[in-house]
Short mmCIF file of C-alpha atoms in Angstrom, two decimals:
data_model
loop_
_atom_site.label_atom_id
_atom_site.label_comp_id
_atom_site.label_asym_id
_atom_site.label_seq_id
_atom_site.Cartn_x
_atom_site.Cartn_y
_atom_site.Cartn_z
CA MET A 34 0.00 0.00 0.00
CA PHE A 35 2.82 2.35 0.86
CA ASN A 36 4.54 1.68 -2.43
CA ARG A 37 1.32 2.30 -4.31
CA LYS A 38 0.89 5.69 -2.66
CA ASN A 39 4.47 6.59 -3.48
CA ILE A 40 3.96 5.61 -7.11
CA LEU A 41 0.79 7.73 -7.36
CA LEU A 42 2.53 10.67 -5.70
CA CYS A 43 5.45 10.44 -8.08
CA LEU A 44 3.08 10.27 -11.03
CA VAL A 45 1.22 13.38 -9.90
CA ILE A 46 4.47 15.29 -9.38
CA PHE A 47 5.68 14.20 -12.81
CA LEU A 48 2.47 15.37 -14.48
CA LEU A 49 2.56 18.72 -12.70
CA PHE A 50 6.18 19.27 -13.67
CA SER A 51 5.47 18.36 -17.28
CA THR A 52 2.56 20.79 -17.45
CA TYR A 53 4.58 23.57 -15.83
CA SER A 54 7.48 23.09 -18.24
CA CYS A 55 5.15 23.38 -21.24
CA LEU A 56 3.74 26.73 -20.16
CA ASP A 57 5.15 29.83 -21.89
CA PHE A 58 5.50 32.58 -19.33
CA LYS A 59 7.03 35.05 -21.77
CA GLN A 60 5.05 38.21 -22.39
CA PRO A 61 3.82 38.62 -26.00
CA ASN A 62 5.75 41.10 -28.11
CA PRO A 63 4.01 44.48 -28.18
CA ASP A 64 2.27 45.36 -31.44
CA ILE A 65 4.28 48.46 -32.42
CA ARG A 66 3.04 50.45 -35.41
CA TYR A 67 5.47 52.48 -37.53
CA TYR A 68 4.76 55.67 -39.47
CA THR A 69 6.46 57.82 -42.09
CA LEU A 70 5.76 60.92 -44.20
CA GLU A 71 4.27 60.64 -47.67
CA TYR A 72 3.56 63.20 -50.40
CA GLY A 73 4.35 63.76 -54.07
CA SER A 74 7.27 65.99 -55.03
CA PRO A 75 6.21 69.50 -56.11
CA GLU A 76 6.34 70.15 -59.85
CA TYR A 77 7.80 73.26 -61.47
CA THR A 78 7.24 74.49 -65.00
CA GLY A 79 8.33 77.53 -66.93
CA LYS A 80 11.59 78.04 -65.05
CA ALA A 81 15.04 77.79 -66.60
CA GLN A 82 17.43 75.34 -65.00
CA ARG A 83 20.24 76.85 -62.90
CA PRO A 84 23.73 75.72 -64.02
CA TYR A 85 24.71 74.72 -60.49
CA ILE A 86 25.24 71.51 -58.55
CA ILE A 87 23.77 71.52 -55.06
CA LYS A 88 25.41 69.48 -52.28
CA LEU A 89 22.99 68.43 -49.55
CA GLU A 90 24.44 67.58 -46.15
CA ASN A 91 22.74 65.38 -43.54
CA PHE A 92 20.35 67.51 -41.53
CA LYS A 93 20.86 67.66 -37.78
CA ILE A 94 18.01 67.63 -35.27
CA SER A 95 17.22 69.07 -31.86
CA PRO A 96 18.10 66.58 -29.08
CA VAL A 97 14.46 66.58 -27.97
CA TYR A 98 13.35 65.01 -31.26
CA ASP A 99 16.43 62.93 -32.02
CA THR A 100 14.56 59.64 -31.68
CA THR A 101 12.17 57.37 -33.56
CA ASN A 102 9.64 57.86 -30.76
CA ILE A 103 6.66 59.99 -31.74
CA ILE A 104 6.84 63.04 -29.50
CA TYR A 105 3.81 65.01 -28.37
CA ARG A 106 3.28 68.14 -26.27
CA LYS A 107 0.32 68.85 -24.00
CA GLU A 108 1.72 71.47 -21.67
CA ALA A 109 4.50 74.04 -21.87
CA TYR A 110 7.94 72.64 -21.00
CA GLU A 111 6.61 69.06 -21.23
CA ARG A 112 7.30 66.46 -23.90
CA ASP A 113 6.13 62.86 -23.93
CA SER A 114 6.07 59.98 -26.41
CA TYR A 115 3.80 57.16 -27.46
CA THR A 116 4.63 53.63 -26.32
CA TYR A 117 3.41 51.61 -29.30
CA TYR A 118 3.67 54.17 -32.14
CA ARG A 119 6.98 55.20 -33.70
CA TRP A 120 8.57 56.72 -36.77
CA ARG A 121 10.06 54.19 -39.17
CA VAL A 122 13.37 56.12 -39.20
CA ASN A 123 14.85 59.06 -37.32
CA PRO A 124 13.15 62.32 -38.46
CA SER A 125 16.54 63.80 -39.43
CA ASP A 126 17.12 61.03 -41.99
CA LEU A 127 13.55 61.30 -43.25
CA VAL A 128 13.63 65.08 -43.70
CA THR A 129 17.06 65.01 -45.37
CA TYR A 130 15.85 62.40 -47.84
CA LEU A 131 12.64 64.29 -48.70
CA VAL A 132 14.40 67.62 -49.23
CA GLY A 133 16.98 65.93 -51.46
CA ARG A 134 14.32 64.02 -53.39
CA ASP A 135 12.32 67.18 -54.02
CA LEU A 136 15.36 69.18 -55.10
CA LYS A 137 16.30 66.47 -57.57
CA SER A 138 12.83 66.01 -58.98
CA SER A 139 12.34 69.76 -59.39
CA GLY A 140 14.75 69.84 -62.35
CA LEU A 141 15.66 73.40 -61.38
CA PHE A 142 19.36 72.67 -60.90
CA LYS A 143 22.06 71.05 -62.99
CA GLY A 144 22.53 68.44 -60.28
CA VAL A 145 21.82 67.58 -56.65
CA VAL A 146 24.35 65.56 -54.64
CA LEU A 147 22.83 63.68 -51.73
CA PRO A 148 24.67 62.68 -48.52
CA GLY A 149 27.05 59.84 -49.29
CA GLU A 150 27.39 60.79 -52.97
CA ARG A 151 30.56 62.38 -54.31
CA ASN A 152 31.01 65.22 -56.77
CA ARG A 153 33.93 67.65 -56.81
CA ASP A 154 32.16 70.33 -58.82
CA THR A 155 29.47 71.34 -56.34
CA SER A 156 28.46 75.00 -56.36
CA PHE A 157 26.44 75.38 -53.16
CA ARG A 158 26.27 73.43 -49.91
CA VAL A 159 22.96 73.12 -48.07
CA GLU A 160 22.92 72.34 -44.35
CA GLY A 161 19.97 72.22 -41.99
CA ILE A 162 18.69 71.50 -38.51
CA ILE A 163 15.22 70.31 -37.53
CA ASP A 164 14.15 72.52 -34.64
CA GLU A 165 10.68 71.03 -34.11
CA PHE A 166 9.01 67.78 -35.14
CA TYR A 167 6.11 66.92 -32.87
CA GLU A 168 2.40 66.64 -32.19
CA LEU A 169 0.82 69.61 -30.42
CA ASP A 170 -2.21 68.49 -28.39
CA GLY A 171 -4.67 71.30 -27.81
CA THR A 172 -8.02 71.09 -26.06
CA ARG A 173 -9.98 71.37 -29.31
CA GLU A 174 -7.58 70.14 -31.96
CA TRP A 175 -4.18 68.58 -32.55
CA ASN A 176 -1.52 69.89 -34.93
CA GLY A 177 1.62 68.52 -36.48
CA VAL A 178 4.44 71.05 -35.96
CA LEU A 179 7.56 71.14 -38.14
CA SER A 180 10.34 73.72 -38.09
CA ILE A 181 13.55 73.59 -40.14
CA SER A 182 16.46 76.05 -40.28
CA ILE A 183 18.78 75.92 -43.27
CA SER A 184 21.95 77.62 -44.39
CA VAL A 185 23.23 77.72 -47.97
CA THR A 186 26.96 78.28 -48.44
CA PRO A 187 28.51 79.06 -51.86
CA GLU A 188 31.66 77.11 -52.62
CA GLU A 189 33.58 79.78 -54.54
CA ASN A 190 31.60 82.67 -56.01
CA GLY A 191 31.65 84.99 -52.99
CA LYS A 192 27.91 85.11 -52.36
CA ASN A 193 26.75 85.74 -48.83
CA VAL A 194 25.51 82.76 -46.86
CA PHE A 195 21.75 82.34 -47.09
CA GLN A 196 19.98 81.44 -43.83
CA LYS A 197 16.30 81.01 -43.10
CA THR A 198 13.93 79.22 -40.72
CA TYR A 199 10.78 77.59 -42.04
CA LYS A 200 7.86 76.61 -39.84
CA ALA A 201 4.49 75.02 -40.53
CA ALA A 202 1.69 73.70 -38.34
CA GLU A 203 -0.99 71.52 -39.93
CA LYS A 204 -4.20 70.34 -38.30
CA CYS A 205 -4.64 66.63 -37.53
CA GLU A 206 -8.00 65.49 -38.90
CA LYS A 207 -8.26 62.93 -36.10
CA LYS A 208 -6.56 62.58 -32.75
CA ASN A 209 -4.27 59.67 -33.58
CA PRO A 210 -0.71 59.08 -34.87
CA ALA A 211 -1.88 58.32 -38.43
CA SER A 212 -3.44 61.77 -38.68
CA LEU A 213 -0.25 63.25 -37.23
CA ALA A 214 1.78 61.58 -39.99
CA GLU A 215 -0.61 63.06 -42.55
CA ALA A 216 -0.41 66.53 -41.01
CA LEU A 217 3.39 66.48 -40.85
CA SER A 218 3.47 65.26 -44.46
CA LYS A 219 1.55 68.40 -45.49
CA ALA A 220 3.90 70.56 -43.43
CA MET A 221 6.94 68.88 -44.96
CA GLU A 222 5.61 69.33 -48.49
CA LYS A 223 5.03 73.03 -47.86
CA ILE A 224 8.44 73.66 -46.31
CA SER A 225 10.33 71.60 -48.88
CA SER A 226 8.68 73.58 -51.68
CA GLU A 227 9.65 76.86 -50.01
CA ILE A 228 13.25 75.68 -49.59
CA THR A 229 13.45 74.72 -53.26
CA GLU A 230 12.02 78.05 -54.45
CA ASP A 231 14.24 80.12 -52.14
CA LEU A 232 17.32 78.19 -53.23
CA TYR A 233 16.38 78.77 -56.86
CA ASP A 234 15.98 82.52 -56.29
CA TYR A 235 19.18 82.75 -54.24
CA THR A 236 21.32 81.01 -56.85
CA GLY A 237 19.96 83.31 -59.57
CA GLU A 238 20.97 86.57 -57.92
#
């Protein structure tokens, strides 16, 4: 009888151990959603092409927004970020790419050299810093806020350095990150177009 009880006890312990070992106590991976900016490059007609090659440097970014986290602001001096919503790449890389893409597609310049590309015959160097890239949460509406400062330096011809800050705030149609991405896309399209037009005018003086 004693042996039978021991056998049953061992069997129960074995079954419990087997069940425990099969359980997965790991937490499921969070469902993170990634966002980017999307818009078509502005088109230009009726303007003669400038005989210059533009060198675009990698844009820098304010330390507050130097992250793939989506940053939002509710109160002055406060910044926070979403847990499960992020940008696909760092905003500095995204903005640099879009400005370069739009300058190239404009056809207004002889050439545009992007970061990482080489060309010894560049005429002007474009540098920039992203001052603001965030969601502004108001009581009635949300806005996507984008601010970029650029400087254009001539390589040889003695022109003065051109500097300007561009800022745009676009309303989010809904209070969610997807609408923020749409609003910032509109802001980026507007600012990129202004940069292209100002660079065209500056190089023609």
